[in-house]
PDB file of C-alpha atoms and ligand atoms in Angstrom:
ATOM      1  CA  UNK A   1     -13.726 -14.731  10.854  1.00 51.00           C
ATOM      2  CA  UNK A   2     -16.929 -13.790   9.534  1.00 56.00           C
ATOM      3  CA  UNK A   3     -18.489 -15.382   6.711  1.00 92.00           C
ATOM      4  CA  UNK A   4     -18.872 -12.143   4.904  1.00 96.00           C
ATOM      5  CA  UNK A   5     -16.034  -9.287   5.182  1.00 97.00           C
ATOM      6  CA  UNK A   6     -16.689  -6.293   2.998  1.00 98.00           C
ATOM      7  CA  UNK A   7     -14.162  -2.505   3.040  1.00 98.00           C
ATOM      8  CA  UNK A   8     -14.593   0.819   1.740  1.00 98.00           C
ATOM      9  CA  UNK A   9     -11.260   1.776   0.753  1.00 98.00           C
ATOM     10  CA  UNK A  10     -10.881   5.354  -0.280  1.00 98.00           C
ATOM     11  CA  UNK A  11      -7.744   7.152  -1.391  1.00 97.00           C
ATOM     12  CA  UNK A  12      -7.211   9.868   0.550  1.00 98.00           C
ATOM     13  CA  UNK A  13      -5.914  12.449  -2.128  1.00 95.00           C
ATOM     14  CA  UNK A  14      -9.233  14.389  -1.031  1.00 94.00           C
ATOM     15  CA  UNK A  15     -12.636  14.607   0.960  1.00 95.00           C
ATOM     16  CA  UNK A  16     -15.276  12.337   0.192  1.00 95.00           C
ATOM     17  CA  UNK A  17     -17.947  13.498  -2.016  1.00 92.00           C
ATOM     18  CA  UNK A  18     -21.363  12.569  -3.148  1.00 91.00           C
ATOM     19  CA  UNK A  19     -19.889  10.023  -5.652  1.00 92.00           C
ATOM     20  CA  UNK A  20     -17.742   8.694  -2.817  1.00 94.00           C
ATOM     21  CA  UNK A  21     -20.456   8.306  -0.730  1.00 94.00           C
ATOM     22  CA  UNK A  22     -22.271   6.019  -2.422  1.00 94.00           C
ATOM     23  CA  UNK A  23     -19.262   3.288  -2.607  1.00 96.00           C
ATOM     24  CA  UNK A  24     -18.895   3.798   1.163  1.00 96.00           C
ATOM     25  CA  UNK A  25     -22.516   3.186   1.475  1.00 94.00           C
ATOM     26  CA  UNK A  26     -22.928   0.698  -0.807  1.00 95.00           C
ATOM     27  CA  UNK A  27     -20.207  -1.359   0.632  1.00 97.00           C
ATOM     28  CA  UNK A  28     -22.032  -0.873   4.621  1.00 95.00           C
ATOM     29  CA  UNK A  29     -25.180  -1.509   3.152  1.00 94.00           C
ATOM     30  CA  UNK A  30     -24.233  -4.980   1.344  1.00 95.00           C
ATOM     31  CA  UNK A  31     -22.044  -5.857   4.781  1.00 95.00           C
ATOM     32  CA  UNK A  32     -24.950  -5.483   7.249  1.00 94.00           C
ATOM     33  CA  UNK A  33     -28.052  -7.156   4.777  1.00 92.00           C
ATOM     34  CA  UNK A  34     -25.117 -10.011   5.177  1.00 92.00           C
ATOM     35  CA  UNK A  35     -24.548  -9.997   8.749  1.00 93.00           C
ATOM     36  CA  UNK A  36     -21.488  -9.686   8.047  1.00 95.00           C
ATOM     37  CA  UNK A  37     -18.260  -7.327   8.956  1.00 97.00           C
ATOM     38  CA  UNK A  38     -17.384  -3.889   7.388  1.00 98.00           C
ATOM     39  CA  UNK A  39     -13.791  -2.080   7.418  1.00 98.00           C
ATOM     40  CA  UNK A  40     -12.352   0.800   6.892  1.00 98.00           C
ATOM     41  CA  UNK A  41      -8.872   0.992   4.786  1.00 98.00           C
ATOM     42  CA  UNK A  42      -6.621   3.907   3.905  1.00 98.00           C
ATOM     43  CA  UNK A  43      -5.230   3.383   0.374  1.00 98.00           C
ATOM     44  CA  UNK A  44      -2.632   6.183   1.207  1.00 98.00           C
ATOM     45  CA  UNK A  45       0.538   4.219  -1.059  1.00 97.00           C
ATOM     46  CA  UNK A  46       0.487   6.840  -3.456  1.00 97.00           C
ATOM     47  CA  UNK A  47       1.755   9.437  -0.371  1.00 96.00           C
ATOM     48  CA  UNK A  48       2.938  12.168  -2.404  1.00 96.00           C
ATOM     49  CA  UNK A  49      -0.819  12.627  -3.656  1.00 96.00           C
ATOM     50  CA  UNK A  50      -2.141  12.391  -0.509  1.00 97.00           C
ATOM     51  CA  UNK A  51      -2.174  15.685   1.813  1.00 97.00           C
ATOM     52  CA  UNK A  52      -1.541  15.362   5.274  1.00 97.00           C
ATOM     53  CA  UNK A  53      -4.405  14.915   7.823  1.00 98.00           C
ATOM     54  CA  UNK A  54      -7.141  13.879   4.847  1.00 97.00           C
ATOM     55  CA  UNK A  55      -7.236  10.560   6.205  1.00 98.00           C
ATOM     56  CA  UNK A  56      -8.988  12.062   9.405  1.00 98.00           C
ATOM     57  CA  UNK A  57     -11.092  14.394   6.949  1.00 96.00           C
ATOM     58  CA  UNK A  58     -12.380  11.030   5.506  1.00 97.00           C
ATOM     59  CA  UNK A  59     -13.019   9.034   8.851  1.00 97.00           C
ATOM     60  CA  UNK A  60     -14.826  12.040  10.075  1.00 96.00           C
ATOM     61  CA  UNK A  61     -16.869  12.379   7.069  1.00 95.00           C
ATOM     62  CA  UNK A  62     -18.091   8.551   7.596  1.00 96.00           C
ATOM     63  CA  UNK A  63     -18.351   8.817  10.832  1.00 95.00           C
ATOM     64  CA  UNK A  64     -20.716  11.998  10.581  1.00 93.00           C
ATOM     65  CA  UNK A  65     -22.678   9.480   8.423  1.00 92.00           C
ATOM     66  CA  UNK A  66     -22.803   6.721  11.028  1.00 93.00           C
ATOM     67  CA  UNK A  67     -20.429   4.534   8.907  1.00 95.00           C
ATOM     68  CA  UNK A  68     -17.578   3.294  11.347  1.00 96.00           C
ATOM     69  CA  UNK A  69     -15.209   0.592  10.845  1.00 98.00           C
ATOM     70  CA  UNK A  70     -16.085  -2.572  12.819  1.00 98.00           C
ATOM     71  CA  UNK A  71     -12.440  -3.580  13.328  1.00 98.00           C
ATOM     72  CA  UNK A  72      -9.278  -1.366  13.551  1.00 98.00           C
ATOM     73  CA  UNK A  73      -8.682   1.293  10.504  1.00 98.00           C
ATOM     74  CA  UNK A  74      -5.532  -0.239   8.234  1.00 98.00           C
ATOM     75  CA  UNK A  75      -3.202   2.500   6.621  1.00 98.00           C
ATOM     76  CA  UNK A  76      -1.475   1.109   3.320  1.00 98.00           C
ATOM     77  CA  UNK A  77       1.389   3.607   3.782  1.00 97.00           C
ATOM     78  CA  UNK A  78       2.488   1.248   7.239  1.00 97.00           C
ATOM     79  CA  UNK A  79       2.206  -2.022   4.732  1.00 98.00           C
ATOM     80  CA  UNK A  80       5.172  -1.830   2.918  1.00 97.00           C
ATOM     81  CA  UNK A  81       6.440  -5.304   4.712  1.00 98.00           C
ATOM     82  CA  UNK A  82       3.256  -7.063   3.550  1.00 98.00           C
ATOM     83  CA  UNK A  83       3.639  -5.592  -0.470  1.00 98.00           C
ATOM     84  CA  UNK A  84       7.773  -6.400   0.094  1.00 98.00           C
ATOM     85  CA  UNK A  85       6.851 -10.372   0.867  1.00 98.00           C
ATOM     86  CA  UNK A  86       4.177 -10.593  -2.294  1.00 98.00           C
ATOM     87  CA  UNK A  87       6.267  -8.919  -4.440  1.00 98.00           C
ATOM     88  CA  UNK A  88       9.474 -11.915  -3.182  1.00 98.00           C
ATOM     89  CA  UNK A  89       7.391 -14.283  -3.476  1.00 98.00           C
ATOM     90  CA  UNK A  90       6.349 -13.430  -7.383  1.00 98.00           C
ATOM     91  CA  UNK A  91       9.746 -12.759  -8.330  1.00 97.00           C
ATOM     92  CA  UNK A  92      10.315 -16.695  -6.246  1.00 97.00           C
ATOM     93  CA  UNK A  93       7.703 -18.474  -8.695  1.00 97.00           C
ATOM     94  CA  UNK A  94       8.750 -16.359 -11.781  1.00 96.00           C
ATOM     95  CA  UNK A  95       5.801 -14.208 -12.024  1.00 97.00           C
ATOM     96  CA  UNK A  96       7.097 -10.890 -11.658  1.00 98.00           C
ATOM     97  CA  UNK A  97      10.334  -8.855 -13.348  1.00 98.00           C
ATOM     98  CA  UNK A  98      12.604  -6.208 -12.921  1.00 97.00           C
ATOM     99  CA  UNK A  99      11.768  -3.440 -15.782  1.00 97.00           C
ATOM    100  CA  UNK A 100      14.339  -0.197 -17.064  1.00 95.00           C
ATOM    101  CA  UNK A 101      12.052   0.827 -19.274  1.00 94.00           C
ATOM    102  CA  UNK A 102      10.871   4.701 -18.736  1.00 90.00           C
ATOM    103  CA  UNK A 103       7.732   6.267 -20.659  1.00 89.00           C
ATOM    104  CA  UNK A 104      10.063   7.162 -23.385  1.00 90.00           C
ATOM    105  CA  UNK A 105      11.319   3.898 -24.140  1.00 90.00           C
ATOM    106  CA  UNK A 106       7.405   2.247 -23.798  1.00 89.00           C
ATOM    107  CA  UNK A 107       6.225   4.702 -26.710  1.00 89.00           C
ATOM    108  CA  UNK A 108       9.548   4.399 -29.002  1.00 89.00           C
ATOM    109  CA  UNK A 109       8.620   0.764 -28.450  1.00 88.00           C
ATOM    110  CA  UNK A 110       5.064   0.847 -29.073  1.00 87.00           C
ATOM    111  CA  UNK A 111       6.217   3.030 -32.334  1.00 88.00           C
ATOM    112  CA  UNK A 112       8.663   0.808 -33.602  1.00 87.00           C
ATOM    113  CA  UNK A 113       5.934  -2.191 -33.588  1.00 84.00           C
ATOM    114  CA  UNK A 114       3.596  -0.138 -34.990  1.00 82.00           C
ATOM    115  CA  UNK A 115       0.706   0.313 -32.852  1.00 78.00           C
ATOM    116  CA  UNK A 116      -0.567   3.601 -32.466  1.00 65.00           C
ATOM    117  CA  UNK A 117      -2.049   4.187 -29.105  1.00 64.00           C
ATOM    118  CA  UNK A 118      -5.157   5.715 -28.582  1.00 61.00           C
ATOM    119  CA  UNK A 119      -4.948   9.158 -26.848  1.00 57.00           C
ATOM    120  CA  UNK A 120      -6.489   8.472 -23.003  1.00 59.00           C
ATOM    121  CA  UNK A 121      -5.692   4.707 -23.659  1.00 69.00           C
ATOM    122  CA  UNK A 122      -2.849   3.494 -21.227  1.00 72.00           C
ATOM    123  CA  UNK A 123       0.002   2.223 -23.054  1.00 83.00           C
ATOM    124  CA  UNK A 124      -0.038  -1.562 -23.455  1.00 91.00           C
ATOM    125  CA  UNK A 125       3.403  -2.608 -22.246  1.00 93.00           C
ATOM    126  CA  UNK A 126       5.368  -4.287 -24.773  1.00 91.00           C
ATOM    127  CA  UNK A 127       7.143  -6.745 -23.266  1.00 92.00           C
ATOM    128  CA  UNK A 128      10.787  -5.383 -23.514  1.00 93.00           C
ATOM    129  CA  UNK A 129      11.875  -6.589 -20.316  1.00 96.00           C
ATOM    130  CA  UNK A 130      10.258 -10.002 -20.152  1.00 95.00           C
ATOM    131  CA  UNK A 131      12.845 -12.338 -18.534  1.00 93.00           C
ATOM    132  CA  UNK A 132      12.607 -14.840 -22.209  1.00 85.00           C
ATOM    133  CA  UNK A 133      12.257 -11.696 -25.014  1.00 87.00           C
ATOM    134  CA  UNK A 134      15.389  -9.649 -23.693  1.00 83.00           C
ATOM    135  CA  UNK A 135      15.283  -8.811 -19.887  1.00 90.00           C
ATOM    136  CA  UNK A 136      17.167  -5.277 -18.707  1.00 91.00           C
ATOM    137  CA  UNK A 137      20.109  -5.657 -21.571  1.00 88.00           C
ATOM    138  CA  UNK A 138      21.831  -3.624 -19.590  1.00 88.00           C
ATOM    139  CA  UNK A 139      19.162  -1.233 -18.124  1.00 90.00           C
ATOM    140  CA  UNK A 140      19.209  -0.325 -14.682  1.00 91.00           C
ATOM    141  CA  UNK A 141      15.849  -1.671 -12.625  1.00 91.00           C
ATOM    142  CA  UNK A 142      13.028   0.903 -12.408  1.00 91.00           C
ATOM    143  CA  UNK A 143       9.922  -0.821 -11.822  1.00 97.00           C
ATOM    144  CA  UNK A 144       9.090  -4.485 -11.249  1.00 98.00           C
ATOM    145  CA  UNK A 145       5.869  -6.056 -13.475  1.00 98.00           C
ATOM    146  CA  UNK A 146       3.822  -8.922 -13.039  1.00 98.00           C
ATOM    147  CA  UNK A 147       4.290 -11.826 -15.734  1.00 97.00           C
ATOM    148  CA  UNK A 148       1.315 -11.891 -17.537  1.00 96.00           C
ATOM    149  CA  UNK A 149       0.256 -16.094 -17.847  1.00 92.00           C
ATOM    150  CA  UNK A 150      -1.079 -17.257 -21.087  1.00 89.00           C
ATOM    151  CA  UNK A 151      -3.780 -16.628 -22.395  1.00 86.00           C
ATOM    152  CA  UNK A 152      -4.563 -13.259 -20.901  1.00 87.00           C
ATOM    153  CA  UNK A 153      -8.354 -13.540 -21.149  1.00 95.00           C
ATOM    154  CA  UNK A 154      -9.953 -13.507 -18.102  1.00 97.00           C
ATOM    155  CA  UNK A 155     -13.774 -13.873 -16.846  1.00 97.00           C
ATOM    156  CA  UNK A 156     -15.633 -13.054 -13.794  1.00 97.00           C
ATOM    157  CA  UNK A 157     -18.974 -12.447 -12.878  1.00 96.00           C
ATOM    158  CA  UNK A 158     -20.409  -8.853 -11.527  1.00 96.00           C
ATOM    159  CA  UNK A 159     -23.604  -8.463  -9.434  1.00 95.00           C
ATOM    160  CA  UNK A 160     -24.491  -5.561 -11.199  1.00 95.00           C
ATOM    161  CA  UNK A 161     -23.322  -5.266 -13.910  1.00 95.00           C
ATOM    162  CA  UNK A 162     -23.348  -9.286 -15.318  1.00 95.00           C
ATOM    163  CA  UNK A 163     -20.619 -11.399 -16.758  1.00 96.00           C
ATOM    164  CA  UNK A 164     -17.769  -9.580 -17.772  1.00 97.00           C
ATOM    165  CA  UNK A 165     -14.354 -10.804 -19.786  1.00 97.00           C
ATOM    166  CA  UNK A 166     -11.145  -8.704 -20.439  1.00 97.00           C
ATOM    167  CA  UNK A 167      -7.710  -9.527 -22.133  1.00 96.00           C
ATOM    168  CA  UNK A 168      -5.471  -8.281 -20.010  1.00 96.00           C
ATOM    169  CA  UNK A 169      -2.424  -9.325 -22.477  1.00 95.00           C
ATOM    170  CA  UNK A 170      -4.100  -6.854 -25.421  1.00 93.00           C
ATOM    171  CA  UNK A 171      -5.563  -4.628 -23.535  1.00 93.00           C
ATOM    172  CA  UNK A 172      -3.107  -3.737 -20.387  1.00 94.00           C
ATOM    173  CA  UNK A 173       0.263  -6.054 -20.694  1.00 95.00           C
ATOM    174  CA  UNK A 174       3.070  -6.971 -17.883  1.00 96.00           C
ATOM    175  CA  UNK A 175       1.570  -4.358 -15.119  1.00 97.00           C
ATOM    176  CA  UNK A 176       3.245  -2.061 -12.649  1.00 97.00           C
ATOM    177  CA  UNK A 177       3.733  -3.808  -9.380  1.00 98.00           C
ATOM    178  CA  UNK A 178       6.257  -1.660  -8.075  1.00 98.00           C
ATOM    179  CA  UNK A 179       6.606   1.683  -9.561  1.00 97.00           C
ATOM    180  CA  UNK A 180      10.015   3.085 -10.393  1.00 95.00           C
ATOM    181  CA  UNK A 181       9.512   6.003  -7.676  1.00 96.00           C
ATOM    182  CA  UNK A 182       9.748   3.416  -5.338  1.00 96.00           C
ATOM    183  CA  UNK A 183       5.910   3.093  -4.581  1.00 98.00           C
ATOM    184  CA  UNK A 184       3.277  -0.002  -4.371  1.00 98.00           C
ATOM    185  CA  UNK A 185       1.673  -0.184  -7.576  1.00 98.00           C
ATOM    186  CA  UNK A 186      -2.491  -0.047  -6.305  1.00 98.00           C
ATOM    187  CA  UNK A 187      -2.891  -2.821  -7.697  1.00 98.00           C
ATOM    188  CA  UNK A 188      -0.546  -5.217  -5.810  1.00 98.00           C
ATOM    189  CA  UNK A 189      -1.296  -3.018  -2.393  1.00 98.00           C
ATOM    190  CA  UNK A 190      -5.342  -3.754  -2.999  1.00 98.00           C
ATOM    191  CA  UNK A 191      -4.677  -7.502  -3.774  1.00 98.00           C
ATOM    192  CA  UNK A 192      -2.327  -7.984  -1.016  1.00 98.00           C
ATOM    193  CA  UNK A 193      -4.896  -6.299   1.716  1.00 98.00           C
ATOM    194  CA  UNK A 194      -8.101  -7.673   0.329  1.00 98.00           C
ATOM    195  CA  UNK A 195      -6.425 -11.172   1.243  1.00 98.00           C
ATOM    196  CA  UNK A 196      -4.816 -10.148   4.551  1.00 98.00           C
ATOM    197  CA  UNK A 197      -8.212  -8.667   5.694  1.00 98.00           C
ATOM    198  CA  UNK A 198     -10.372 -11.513   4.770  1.00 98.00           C
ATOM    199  CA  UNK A 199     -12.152  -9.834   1.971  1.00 98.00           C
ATOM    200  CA  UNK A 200     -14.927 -11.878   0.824  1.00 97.00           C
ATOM    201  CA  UNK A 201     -17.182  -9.128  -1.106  1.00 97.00           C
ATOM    202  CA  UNK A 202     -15.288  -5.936  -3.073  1.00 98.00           C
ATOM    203  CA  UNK A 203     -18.336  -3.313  -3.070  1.00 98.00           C
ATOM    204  CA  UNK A 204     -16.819   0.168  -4.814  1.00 98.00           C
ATOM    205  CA  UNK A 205     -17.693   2.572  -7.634  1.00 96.00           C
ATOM    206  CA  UNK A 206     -17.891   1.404 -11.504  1.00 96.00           C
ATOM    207  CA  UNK A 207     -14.715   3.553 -12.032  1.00 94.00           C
ATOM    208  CA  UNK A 208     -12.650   0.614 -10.584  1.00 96.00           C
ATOM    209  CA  UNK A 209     -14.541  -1.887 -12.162  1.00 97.00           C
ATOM    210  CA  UNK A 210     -11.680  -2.276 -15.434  1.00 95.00           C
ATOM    211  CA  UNK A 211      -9.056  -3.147 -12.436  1.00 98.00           C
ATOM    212  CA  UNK A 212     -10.879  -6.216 -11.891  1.00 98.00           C
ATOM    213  CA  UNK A 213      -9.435  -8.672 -14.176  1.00 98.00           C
ATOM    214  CA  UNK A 214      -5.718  -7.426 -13.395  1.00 98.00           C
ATOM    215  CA  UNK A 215      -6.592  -8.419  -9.721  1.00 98.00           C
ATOM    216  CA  UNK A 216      -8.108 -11.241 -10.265  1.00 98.00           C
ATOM    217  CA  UNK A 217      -4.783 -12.239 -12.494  1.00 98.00           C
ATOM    218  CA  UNK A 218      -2.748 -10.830  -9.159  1.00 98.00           C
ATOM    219  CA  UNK A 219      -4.824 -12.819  -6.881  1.00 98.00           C
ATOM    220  CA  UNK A 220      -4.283 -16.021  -9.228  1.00 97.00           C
ATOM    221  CA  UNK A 221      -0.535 -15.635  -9.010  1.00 97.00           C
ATOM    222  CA  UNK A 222      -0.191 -15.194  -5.479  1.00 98.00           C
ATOM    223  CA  UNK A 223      -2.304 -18.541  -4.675  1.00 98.00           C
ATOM    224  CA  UNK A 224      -4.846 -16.111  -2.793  1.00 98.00           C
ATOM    225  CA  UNK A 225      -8.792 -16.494  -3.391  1.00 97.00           C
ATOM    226  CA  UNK A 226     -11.019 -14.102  -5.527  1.00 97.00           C
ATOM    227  CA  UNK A 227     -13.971 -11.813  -3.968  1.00 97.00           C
ATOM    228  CA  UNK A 228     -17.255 -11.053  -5.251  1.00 96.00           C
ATOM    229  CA  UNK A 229     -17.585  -8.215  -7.065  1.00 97.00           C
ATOM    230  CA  UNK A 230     -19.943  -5.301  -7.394  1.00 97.00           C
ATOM    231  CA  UNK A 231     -19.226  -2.057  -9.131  1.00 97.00           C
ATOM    232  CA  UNK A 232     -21.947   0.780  -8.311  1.00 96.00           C
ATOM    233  CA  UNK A 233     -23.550   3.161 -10.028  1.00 93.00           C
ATOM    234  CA  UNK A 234     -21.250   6.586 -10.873  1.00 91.00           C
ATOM    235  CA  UNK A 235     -22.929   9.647  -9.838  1.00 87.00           C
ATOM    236  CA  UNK A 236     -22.148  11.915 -12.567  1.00 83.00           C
ATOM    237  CA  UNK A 237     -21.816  15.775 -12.182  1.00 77.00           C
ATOM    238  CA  UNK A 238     -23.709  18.710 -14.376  1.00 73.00           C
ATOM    239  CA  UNK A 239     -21.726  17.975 -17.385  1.00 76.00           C
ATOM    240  CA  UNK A 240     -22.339  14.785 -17.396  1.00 77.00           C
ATOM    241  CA  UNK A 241     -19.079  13.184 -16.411  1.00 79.00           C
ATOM    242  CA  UNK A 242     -18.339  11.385 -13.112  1.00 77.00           C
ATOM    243  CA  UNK A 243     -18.211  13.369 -10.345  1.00 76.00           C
ATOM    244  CA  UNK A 244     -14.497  12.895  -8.916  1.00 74.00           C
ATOM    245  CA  UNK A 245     -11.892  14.302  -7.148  1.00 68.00           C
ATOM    246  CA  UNK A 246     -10.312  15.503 -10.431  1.00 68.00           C
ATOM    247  CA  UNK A 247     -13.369  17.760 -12.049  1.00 71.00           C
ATOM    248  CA  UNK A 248     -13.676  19.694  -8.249  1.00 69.00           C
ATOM    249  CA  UNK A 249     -16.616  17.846  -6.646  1.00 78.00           C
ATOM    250  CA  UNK A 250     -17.501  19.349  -3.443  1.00 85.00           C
ATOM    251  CA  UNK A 251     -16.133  17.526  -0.423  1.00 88.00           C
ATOM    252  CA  UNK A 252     -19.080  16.219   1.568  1.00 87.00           C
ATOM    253  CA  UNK A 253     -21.522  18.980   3.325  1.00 81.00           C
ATOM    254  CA  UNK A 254     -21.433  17.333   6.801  1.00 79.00           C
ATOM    255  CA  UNK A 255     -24.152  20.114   8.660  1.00 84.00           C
ATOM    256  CA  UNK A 256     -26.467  17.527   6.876  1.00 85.00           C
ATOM    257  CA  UNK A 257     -25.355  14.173   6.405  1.00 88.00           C
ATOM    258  CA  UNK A 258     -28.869  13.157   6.039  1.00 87.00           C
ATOM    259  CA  UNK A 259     -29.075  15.092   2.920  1.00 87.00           C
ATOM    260  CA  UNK A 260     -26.317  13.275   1.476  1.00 89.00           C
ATOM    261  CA  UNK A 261     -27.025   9.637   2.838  1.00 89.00           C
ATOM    262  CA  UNK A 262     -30.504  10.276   0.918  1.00 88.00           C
ATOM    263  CA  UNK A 263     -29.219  11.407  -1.907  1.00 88.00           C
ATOM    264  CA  UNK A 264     -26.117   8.403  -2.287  1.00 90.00           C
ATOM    265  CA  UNK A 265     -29.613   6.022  -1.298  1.00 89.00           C
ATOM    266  CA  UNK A 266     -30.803   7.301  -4.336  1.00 88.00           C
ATOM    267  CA  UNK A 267     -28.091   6.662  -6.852  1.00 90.00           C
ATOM    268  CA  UNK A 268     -28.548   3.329  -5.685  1.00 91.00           C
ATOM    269  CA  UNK A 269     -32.422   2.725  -6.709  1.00 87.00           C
ATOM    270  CA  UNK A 270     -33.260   2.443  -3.252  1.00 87.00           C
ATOM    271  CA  UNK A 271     -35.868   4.827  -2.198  1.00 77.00           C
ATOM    272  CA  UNK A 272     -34.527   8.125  -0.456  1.00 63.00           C
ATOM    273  CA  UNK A 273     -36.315   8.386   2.318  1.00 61.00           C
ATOM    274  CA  UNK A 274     -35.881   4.450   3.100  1.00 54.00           C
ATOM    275  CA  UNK A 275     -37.040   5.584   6.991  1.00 55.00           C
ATOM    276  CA  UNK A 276     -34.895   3.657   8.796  1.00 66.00           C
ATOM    277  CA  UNK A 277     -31.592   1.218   8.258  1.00 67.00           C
ATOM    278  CA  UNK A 278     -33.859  -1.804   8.821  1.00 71.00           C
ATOM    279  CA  UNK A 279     -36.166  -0.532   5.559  1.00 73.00           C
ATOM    280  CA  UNK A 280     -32.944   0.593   3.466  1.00 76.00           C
ATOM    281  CA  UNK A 281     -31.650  -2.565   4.086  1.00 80.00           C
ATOM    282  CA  UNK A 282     -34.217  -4.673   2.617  1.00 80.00           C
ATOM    283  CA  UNK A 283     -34.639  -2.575  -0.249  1.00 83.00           C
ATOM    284  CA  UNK A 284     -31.315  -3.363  -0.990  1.00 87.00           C
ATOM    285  CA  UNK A 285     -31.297  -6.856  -0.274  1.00 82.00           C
ATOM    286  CA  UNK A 286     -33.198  -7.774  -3.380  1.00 77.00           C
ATOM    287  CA  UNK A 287     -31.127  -5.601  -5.764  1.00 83.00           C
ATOM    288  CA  UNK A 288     -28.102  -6.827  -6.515  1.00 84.00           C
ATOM    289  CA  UNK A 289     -28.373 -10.748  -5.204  1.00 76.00           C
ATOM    290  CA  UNK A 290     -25.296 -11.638  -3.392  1.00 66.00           C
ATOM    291  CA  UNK A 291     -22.974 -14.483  -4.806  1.00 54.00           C
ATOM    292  CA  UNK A 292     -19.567 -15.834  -4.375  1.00 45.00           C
ATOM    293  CA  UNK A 293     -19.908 -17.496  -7.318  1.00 44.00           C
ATOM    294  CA  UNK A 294     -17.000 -17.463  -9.673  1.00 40.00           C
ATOM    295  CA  UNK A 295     -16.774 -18.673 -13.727  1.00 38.00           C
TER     296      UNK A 295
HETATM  297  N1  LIG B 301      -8.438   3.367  -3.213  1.00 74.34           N
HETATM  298  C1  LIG B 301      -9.258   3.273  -4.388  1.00 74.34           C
HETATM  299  C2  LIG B 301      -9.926   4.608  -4.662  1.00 74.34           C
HETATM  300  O1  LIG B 301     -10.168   5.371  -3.751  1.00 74.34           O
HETATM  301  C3  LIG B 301     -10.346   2.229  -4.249  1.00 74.34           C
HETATM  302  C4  LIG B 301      -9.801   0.873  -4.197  1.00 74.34           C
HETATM  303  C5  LIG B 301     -10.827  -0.228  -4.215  1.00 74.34           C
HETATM  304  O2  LIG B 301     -11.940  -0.061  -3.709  1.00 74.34           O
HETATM  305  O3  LIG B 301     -10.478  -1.286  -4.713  1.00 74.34           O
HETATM  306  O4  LIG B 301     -10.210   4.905  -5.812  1.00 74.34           O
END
């Protein structure tokens, strides 16, 4: 295997767009000033949100922008084997537990041990089903959680954006690995592929970047190594807040990729008319140093 394996890894609840772009290019980029591999991934686990044939939208909007997978394309949505075995082998070495509670429950919870919880703010799971505080009492199984180790605190280093620390205990709690629809929680399915593909650097948009320590925590428990990390810049729309899927960014104009290759160049400080791949690429060689070191 390569000494460097990088992925985009888009969701395919909708075409790419400028902000999109500029993970998917960041991600090439930081492969090739590497020498190293770049791949293609569908994160389609969350089907239902997902509308058929937008995985082909996708692969033809990178490929109209000369960004091609160097090995096979991987759908999540044929993984569920992969997730299945992760997800025994937590629940073998105690790190992951069946959970009844629904939202309901959570916020009565929450209530009762009076915390208020911010509106926006996920919920912080209280622990009701934790194998040693009460387990189901009774409950059917909805959803399965990871078993958060003590102490929750956990600290990594990002390219861009410099050390960073989280408490995943305060802030997040027991996580969703398995959701009680029956999905792959995104976390487990991203941890799971990163370290079946070889990942060695995780390039994507800032938007992802408060995942990070729940992954690392996932990676930890599963006895598989941690990435590099580097969260880009968020290309934000005309009011000001990110451009996504959700506030109707316009899929990717594809008469003129060039346009939008410049214009995802220059969200990334690198000049937009770099000229050529060769010139883009050592612009962006000295910008964000690349490390695989790890606190
Ligand atoms: N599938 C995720 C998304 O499109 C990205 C996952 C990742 O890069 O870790 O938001």
């Amino acid at each position: 295997m390569a000494a460097y394996r990088g992925r985009f890894a888009p969701s395919p609840t909708g075409p790419l767009h400028a902000g999109s772009l500029v993970a998917a290019l960041a991600s090439w980029l930081d492969a090739r000033a590497q020498g190293g591999v770049w791949l293609v991934r569908i994160e389609d686990v969350d089907t239902p949100r997902c509308p058929p044939g937008m995985d082909e939208t996708i692969l033809q909007q990178l490929a109209a922008c000369g960004l091609v997978s160097d090995e096979p394309v991987v759908w999540q949505s044929q993984r569920d084997d992969l997730y299945q075995r992760a997800l025994d082998q937590l629940i073998e070495r105690g790190h992951a537990y069946p959970c009844g509670c629904s939202r309901k429950d959570i916020e009565a919870a929450l209530q009762a041990q009076g915390t208020q919880r911010e509106r926006h703010h996920i919920a912080v799971y209280p622990g009701t089903c934790r194998p040693g505080r009460g387990g189901l009492q009774g409950k059917p199984a909805r959803a399965w959680r990871l078993q958060l180790p003590e102490p929750g605190e956990v600290a990594w280093i990002d390219r861009r954006l410099g050390p960073q620390t989280q408490n995943v205990a305060t802030e997040v709690g027991d996580f969703i690995l398995k959701r009680a629809d029956g999905l792959w929680a995104y976390q487990l399915a991203v941890v799971v592929d990163d370290a079946a593909q070889g990942i060695t650097h995780v390039v994507r948009g800032e938007d992802l970047a408060d995942n990070t320590a729940r992954q690392i925590l996932l990676q930890r428990a599963l006895g598989l190594p941690t990435p590099a990390w580097l969260h880009t810049p968020l290309v934000l729309g005309a009011n000001g807040e990110k451009l996504s899927k959700q506030n109707g960014a316009q899929p990717l104009d594809l008469s003129d990729p060039l346009h939008a290759l410049n214009a995802a160049a220059q969200s990334l400080s690198l000049p937009s008319q770099a000229g050529s791949p060769a010139a883009a690429l050592s612009h962006w060689t000295g910008l964000w140093p690349h490390t695989t070191q790890i606190p």
